[in-house]
Amino acid sequence: MCVGAFQTCSTSRTGGERERERERERERERERERMPVLEREPAKGRRDSNVLPKVPVPDLKQTLDTYLRCVKLLVPEAQFQKTKTIVDKFAKPGGAGEILQKKLLERREKTENWVYDYWLEDMYLNNRLALPVNSSPVLVFPKQSFRSREDSLRFAARLIIGVIEYKALLDARSLPPDYASGQQAGTELCMEQYYRLFTSYRRPGLKQDSLITQSCAGANKTQDPGHIIVACKNQFFVLNLMEKSRRLNESDVLSQLLKISKMAENAEERLPPIGLLTSDGRTEWAQARDALLKDPVNRESLGVIEQCVCVVCLDEPTGVQPTDSNRALLMLHGGGHDKNGANRWYDKSMQFVVGADGVCGVVCEHSPFEGIVLVQCTEYLLKYMTGSPSKLSRGSSVTELPAPHRLPWKCSPQIQGTLASSAENLHRLVKNLDMEVFTFRAYGKEFIKKQKMSPDAYAQVALQLAFYRCNGRMVSTYESAATRRFCEGRVDNIRSATPEALDFVKAMTDERASTQDSEKMERLRKAIDAQTSYTKMAITGMGIDNHLLGLREIAKELKMETPDIFKDETYQISNQFILSTSQVPTTVDMFCCYGPVVPNGYGACYNPQAAHILFCVSSFRECTATSSLVLVKALEQALMDMKDLCNKCNTGSQEKGAAKPATPRK
């Protein structure tokens, strides 16, 4: 992300404007001085323990001041004053805040990452909602043009070989390290998330799930690459990646996939669609799993799935027009139990979907790793598939491969009943999800960079303007900020609904007629700067959300009465993220999308490219206050208005030729 820098309007640059520019530069310098110095420090027991610093515990006063600033525009003034009194009490010397802050600092000394377990449980493992749509993001590939079913199996075989190659890099710990780009470019990043890509499994629990992670092979060990699970016609098959002491090659894998496809056709041997259970609420699935475990046959089948490298879902054609929006929907939920919704096992961290009709992508169980790690892995696989010649006719094959093993299930009447309710719950989710994928083609990140603005911050401000135009208010907004600069770093939140963003959107809406273009541009610059500053704060471990979470959770550990700050209605409102957003850039032709995180909210994922920006906007149809199409249209208008404003105030930055209209991608 680029740091937004002030550029004055070319229309009337007054002495006052020049002074404001100098003051902003002084403020940016003060901000740089406030940023923490990331000193390298050891963390016990880690492979790269001498490389990365521990995540800091922010200053308590700084967090509480920022919290008040963020929530002031979310609640009525009377409620804010009540919240301020509560926060002041929490912050007073000798008060609960000071005690809890001290305990957090002690926890930091004793752990590799003081917030990791708190965050993982709060964000994922305690969540009782179903994984599809509500939690699991997906990557959608371009529509593939398969001429036959065997063509799709060839694609799947090549993908599986790519997985084996990539996993070998991970097992040998030979993946080159990532370095930060954009802000604080060049900083080495924690790689631990990569090593959970193919070794993790989310096991359901009645009250809390468990994230199970196997250890990687290690640099000096050679071992069986393991097995994958192939889902076909709602059946699950074990495909061993090594037979007779030799790894399977591409021809071998294709041969096994052809056998699986033929075995799945046999209706007489078809078993109940157990995968449906993994699409249900986590407590419901945990209860069903407990019932399954009573039979040793089921217990063994579940164990085999938990230990697999990944799941490959060979989907049936759906008959749905393969537009971008429809492919996104099918990737998120499979189209329901009557299409491919049961041809999944949502607990596994990586599911590769290969549809006979060319609808392909990846479904990700989100708890082990973030989107950028998913993207990096998937881009490697797609480049592998297109960049190296097919090896179907090369190399020696393992002769007389044993047929893949179909996993058996024993289903009691209780499980049959649960399958019926799981199917109905998934059907409701399918009917409820509203998705719009569109490409804004009037300009892309290159135009934004010419304005000396961060494309990410610019997109966030555009989302604020679009939402305000639709609803006349601002709401709590979540943008993920990677904290991989630290040992075991995951994410914190960039709160994009800033006072500066509110000033700008008002200038473009309520106060439009009475505000000069130069003032609008001034407010846009301030909104971009505020967003950029908050981003910098979050990625350097100074965000407020993880800090407040840590204070809340350590109070529970100490069996303290819950502090009023966490019982306050304002705190609840501030954590209801009606706008859940994320920038997920890609270098190959694919896109990421996900569902809203609250019933009355939006999911908004965007992928800025040089000359266009791709947006995926989701909402729930049951909420009458939201509409993905309405927000998309408002977003398109916001982006056009922001470009017009930039061009009016920066005539030297105008692009040649007329702007191209945005193209909806249905």
PDB file of C-alpha atoms in Angstrom, residues 411-554:
ATOM      1  CA  CYS A 411     -25.608 -44.421   9.410  1.00  0.00           C
ATOM      2  CA  SER A 412     -28.066 -44.750  12.262  1.00  0.00           C
ATOM      3  CA  PRO A 413     -31.615 -43.351  11.992  1.00  0.00           C
ATOM      4  CA  GLN A 414     -30.333 -40.400  14.072  1.00  0.00           C
ATOM      5  CA  ILE A 415     -27.676 -39.606  11.456  1.00  0.00           C
ATOM      6  CA  GLN A 416     -30.199 -39.967   8.623  1.00  0.00           C
ATOM      7  CA  GLY A 417     -32.392 -37.406  10.357  1.00  0.00           C
ATOM      8  CA  THR A 418     -29.463 -35.061  10.880  1.00  0.00           C
ATOM      9  CA  LEU A 419     -28.533 -35.348   7.182  1.00  0.00           C
ATOM     10  CA  ALA A 420     -32.043 -34.221   6.245  1.00  0.00           C
ATOM     11  CA  SER A 421     -31.866 -31.172   8.536  1.00  0.00           C
ATOM     12  CA  SER A 422     -28.325 -30.349   7.325  1.00  0.00           C
ATOM     13  CA  ALA A 423     -29.584 -30.431   3.734  1.00  0.00           C
ATOM     14  CA  GLU A 424     -32.415 -28.054   4.629  1.00  0.00           C
ATOM     15  CA  ASN A 425     -30.067 -25.679   6.464  1.00  0.00           C
ATOM     16  CA  LEU A 426     -27.718 -25.568   3.486  1.00  0.00           C
ATOM     17  CA  HIS A 427     -30.668 -24.963   1.165  1.00  0.00           C
ATOM     18  CA  ARG A 428     -31.678 -21.935   3.253  1.00  0.00           C
ATOM     19  CA  LEU A 429     -28.127 -20.594   3.124  1.00  0.00           C
ATOM     20  CA  VAL A 430     -28.029 -21.004  -0.669  1.00  0.00           C
ATOM     21  CA  LYS A 431     -31.318 -19.152  -1.098  1.00  0.00           C
ATOM     22  CA  ASN A 432     -30.223 -16.401   1.272  1.00  0.00           C
ATOM     23  CA  LEU A 433     -26.859 -15.430  -0.234  1.00  0.00           C
ATOM     24  CA  ASP A 434     -26.844 -12.487  -2.642  1.00  0.00           C
ATOM     25  CA  MET A 435     -23.606 -12.026  -4.614  1.00  0.00           C
ATOM     26  CA  GLU A 436     -22.499  -9.469  -7.186  1.00  0.00           C
ATOM     27  CA  VAL A 437     -19.109  -9.755  -8.890  1.00  0.00           C
ATOM     28  CA  PHE A 438     -18.223  -6.861 -11.145  1.00  0.00           C
ATOM     29  CA  THR A 439     -15.219  -5.290 -12.767  1.00  0.00           C
ATOM     30  CA  PHE A 440     -14.855  -1.533 -12.574  1.00  0.00           C
ATOM     31  CA  ARG A 441     -13.022  -0.650 -15.814  1.00  0.00           C
ATOM     32  CA  ALA A 442     -12.941   3.142 -15.797  1.00  0.00           C
ATOM     33  CA  TYR A 443      -9.507   3.023 -14.147  1.00  0.00           C
ATOM     34  CA  GLY A 444      -7.364   0.939 -11.839  1.00  0.00           C
ATOM     35  CA  LYS A 445      -4.579   1.322  -9.329  1.00  0.00           C
ATOM     36  CA  GLU A 446      -2.230   3.089 -11.768  1.00  0.00           C
ATOM     37  CA  PHE A 447      -4.514   6.119 -11.916  1.00  0.00           C
ATOM     38  CA  ILE A 448      -4.806   6.109  -8.115  1.00  0.00           C
ATOM     39  CA  LYS A 449      -1.030   5.945  -7.689  1.00  0.00           C
ATOM     40  CA  LYS A 450      -0.684   8.977  -9.973  1.00  0.00           C
ATOM     41  CA  GLN A 451      -2.727  10.877  -7.401  1.00  0.00           C
ATOM     42  CA  LYS A 452      -0.058   9.921  -4.802  1.00  0.00           C
ATOM     43  CA  MET A 453      -2.642   7.836  -2.961  1.00  0.00           C
ATOM     44  CA  SER A 454      -2.703   4.274  -1.684  1.00  0.00           C
ATOM     45  CA  PRO A 455      -5.012   2.155  -3.896  1.00  0.00           C
ATOM     46  CA  ASP A 456      -6.138   0.211  -0.842  1.00  0.00           C
ATOM     47  CA  ALA A 457      -6.960   3.341   1.179  1.00  0.00           C
ATOM     48  CA  TYR A 458      -8.696   4.821  -1.881  1.00  0.00           C
ATOM     49  CA  ALA A 459     -10.898   1.726  -2.264  1.00  0.00           C
ATOM     50  CA  GLN A 460     -11.780   1.845   1.433  1.00  0.00           C
ATOM     51  CA  VAL A 461     -12.840   5.488   1.222  1.00  0.00           C
ATOM     52  CA  ALA A 462     -14.913   4.657  -1.878  1.00  0.00           C
ATOM     53  CA  LEU A 463     -16.681   1.897   0.075  1.00  0.00           C
ATOM     54  CA  GLN A 464     -17.464   4.372   2.864  1.00  0.00           C
ATOM     55  CA  LEU A 465     -18.900   6.841   0.353  1.00  0.00           C
ATOM     56  CA  ALA A 466     -20.983   4.134  -1.332  1.00  0.00           C
ATOM     57  CA  PHE A 467     -22.407   2.820   1.937  1.00  0.00           C
ATOM     58  CA  TYR A 468     -23.193   6.321   3.214  1.00  0.00           C
ATOM     59  CA  ARG A 469     -25.081   7.148   0.015  1.00  0.00           C
ATOM     60  CA  CYS A 470     -27.196   4.032   0.477  1.00  0.00           C
ATOM     61  CA  ASN A 471     -27.810   4.359   4.217  1.00  0.00           C
ATOM     62  CA  GLY A 472     -27.078   7.929   5.343  1.00  0.00           C
ATOM     63  CA  ARG A 473     -24.737   6.762   8.115  1.00  0.00           C
ATOM     64  CA  MET A 474     -21.404   5.139   8.757  1.00  0.00           C
ATOM     65  CA  VAL A 475     -21.032   1.724  10.361  1.00  0.00           C
ATOM     66  CA  SER A 476     -18.353  -0.338  12.022  1.00  0.00           C
ATOM     67  CA  THR A 477     -16.004  -1.527   9.294  1.00  0.00           C
ATOM     68  CA  TYR A 478     -13.425  -4.304   9.314  1.00  0.00           C
ATOM     69  CA  GLU A 479     -10.428  -4.423   6.993  1.00  0.00           C
ATOM     70  CA  SER A 480      -7.895  -7.142   7.712  1.00  0.00           C
ATOM     71  CA  ALA A 481      -4.322  -5.980   8.361  1.00  0.00           C
ATOM     72  CA  ALA A 482      -1.576  -8.601   8.303  1.00  0.00           C
ATOM     73  CA  THR A 483       0.686  -8.697  11.359  1.00  0.00           C
ATOM     74  CA  ARG A 484       3.111 -11.222   9.870  1.00  0.00           C
ATOM     75  CA  ARG A 485       6.022  -8.933  10.728  1.00  0.00           C
ATOM     76  CA  PHE A 486       5.801 -10.625  14.118  1.00  0.00           C
ATOM     77  CA  CYS A 487       6.286 -14.157  15.364  1.00  0.00           C
ATOM     78  CA  GLU A 488       3.086 -16.136  14.605  1.00  0.00           C
ATOM     79  CA  GLY A 489       1.416 -12.930  13.429  1.00  0.00           C
ATOM     80  CA  ARG A 490      -2.040 -13.209  11.852  1.00  0.00           C
ATOM     81  CA  VAL A 491      -4.208 -10.068  11.495  1.00  0.00           C
ATOM     82  CA  ASP A 492      -5.616  -7.086  13.309  1.00  0.00           C
ATOM     83  CA  ASN A 493      -8.375  -4.743  12.175  1.00  0.00           C
ATOM     84  CA  ILE A 494      -8.124  -1.478  10.255  1.00  0.00           C
ATOM     85  CA  ARG A 495     -11.204   0.512  11.300  1.00  0.00           C
ATOM     86  CA  SER A 496     -11.973   2.281   8.037  1.00  0.00           C
ATOM     87  CA  ALA A 497     -14.954   4.287   9.297  1.00  0.00           C
ATOM     88  CA  THR A 498     -12.831   7.260  10.367  1.00  0.00           C
ATOM     89  CA  PRO A 499     -13.925  10.816  11.224  1.00  0.00           C
ATOM     90  CA  GLU A 500     -11.933  11.991   8.205  1.00  0.00           C
ATOM     91  CA  ALA A 501     -13.812   9.580   5.924  1.00  0.00           C
ATOM     92  CA  LEU A 502     -17.084  10.897   7.339  1.00  0.00           C
ATOM     93  CA  ASP A 503     -16.026  14.481   6.584  1.00  0.00           C
ATOM     94  CA  PHE A 504     -15.279  13.505   2.996  1.00  0.00           C
ATOM     95  CA  VAL A 505     -18.485  11.558   2.351  1.00  0.00           C
ATOM     96  CA  LYS A 506     -20.537  14.415   3.758  1.00  0.00           C
ATOM     97  CA  ALA A 507     -18.778  16.795   1.376  1.00  0.00           C
ATOM     98  CA  MET A 508     -19.789  14.508  -1.485  1.00  0.00           C
ATOM     99  CA  THR A 509     -23.392  14.045  -0.293  1.00  0.00           C
ATOM    100  CA  ASP A 510     -25.158  16.156   2.360  1.00  0.00           C
ATOM    101  CA  GLU A 511     -22.879  19.190   1.906  1.00  0.00           C
ATOM    102  CA  ARG A 512     -22.211  18.697  -1.816  1.00  0.00           C
ATOM    103  CA  ALA A 513     -23.800  21.918  -3.034  1.00  0.00           C
ATOM    104  CA  SER A 514     -22.098  24.127  -0.441  1.00  0.00           C
ATOM    105  CA  THR A 515     -18.602  22.609  -0.642  1.00  0.00           C
ATOM    106  CA  GLN A 516     -16.027  23.725  -3.212  1.00  0.00           C
ATOM    107  CA  ASP A 517     -14.121  21.092  -5.185  1.00  0.00           C
ATOM    108  CA  SER A 518     -10.861  22.193  -3.587  1.00  0.00           C
ATOM    109  CA  GLU A 519     -12.344  21.525  -0.127  1.00  0.00           C
ATOM    110  CA  LYS A 520     -13.688  18.144  -1.233  1.00  0.00           C
ATOM    111  CA  MET A 521     -10.218  17.252  -2.489  1.00  0.00           C
ATOM    112  CA  GLU A 522      -8.696  18.424   0.772  1.00  0.00           C
ATOM    113  CA  ARG A 523     -11.067  16.162   2.689  1.00  0.00           C
ATOM    114  CA  LEU A 524     -10.340  13.235   0.368  1.00  0.00           C
ATOM    115  CA  ARG A 525      -6.621  13.639   1.029  1.00  0.00           C
ATOM    116  CA  LYS A 526      -7.232  13.708   4.769  1.00  0.00           C
ATOM    117  CA  ALA A 527      -9.423  10.603   4.571  1.00  0.00           C
ATOM    118  CA  ILE A 528      -6.736   8.766   2.578  1.00  0.00           C
ATOM    119  CA  ASP A 529      -4.050   9.894   5.035  1.00  0.00           C
ATOM    120  CA  ALA A 530      -6.132   8.767   8.034  1.00  0.00           C
ATOM    121  CA  GLN A 531      -6.755   5.362   6.465  1.00  0.00           C
ATOM    122  CA  THR A 532      -3.064   4.988   5.596  1.00  0.00           C
ATOM    123  CA  SER A 533      -2.015   6.009   9.102  1.00  0.00           C
ATOM    124  CA  TYR A 534      -4.399   3.507  10.717  1.00  0.00           C
ATOM    125  CA  THR A 535      -3.120   0.802   8.377  1.00  0.00           C
ATOM    126  CA  LYS A 536       0.441   1.499   9.445  1.00  0.00           C
ATOM    127  CA  MET A 537      -0.621   1.379  13.083  1.00  0.00           C
ATOM    128  CA  ALA A 538      -2.374  -1.978  12.653  1.00  0.00           C
ATOM    129  CA  ILE A 539       0.365  -3.768  10.704  1.00  0.00           C
ATOM    130  CA  THR A 540       2.976  -2.696  13.261  1.00  0.00           C
ATOM    131  CA  GLY A 541       1.016  -4.256  16.120  1.00  0.00           C
ATOM    132  CA  MET A 542      -0.556  -1.052  17.411  1.00  0.00           C
ATOM    133  CA  GLY A 543      -4.164  -1.802  16.410  1.00  0.00           C
ATOM    134  CA  ILE A 544      -6.889  -1.554  19.036  1.00  0.00           C
ATOM    135  CA  ASP A 545      -9.015  -4.641  18.321  1.00  0.00           C
ATOM    136  CA  ASN A 546      -6.506  -7.304  19.343  1.00  0.00           C
ATOM    137  CA  HIS A 547      -5.482  -5.220  22.350  1.00  0.00           C
ATOM    138  CA  LEU A 548      -9.071  -4.852  23.601  1.00  0.00           C
ATOM    139  CA  LEU A 549      -9.655  -8.559  22.955  1.00  0.00           C
ATOM    140  CA  GLY A 550      -6.585  -9.406  25.040  1.00  0.00           C
ATOM    141  CA  LEU A 551      -7.733  -7.195  27.922  1.00  0.00           C
ATOM    142  CA  ARG A 552     -11.184  -8.798  27.835  1.00  0.00           C
ATOM    143  CA  GLU A 553      -9.894 -12.368  27.710  1.00  0.00           C
ATOM    144  CA  ILE A 554      -7.269 -11.968  30.389  1.00  0.00           C
TER     145      ILE A 554
END
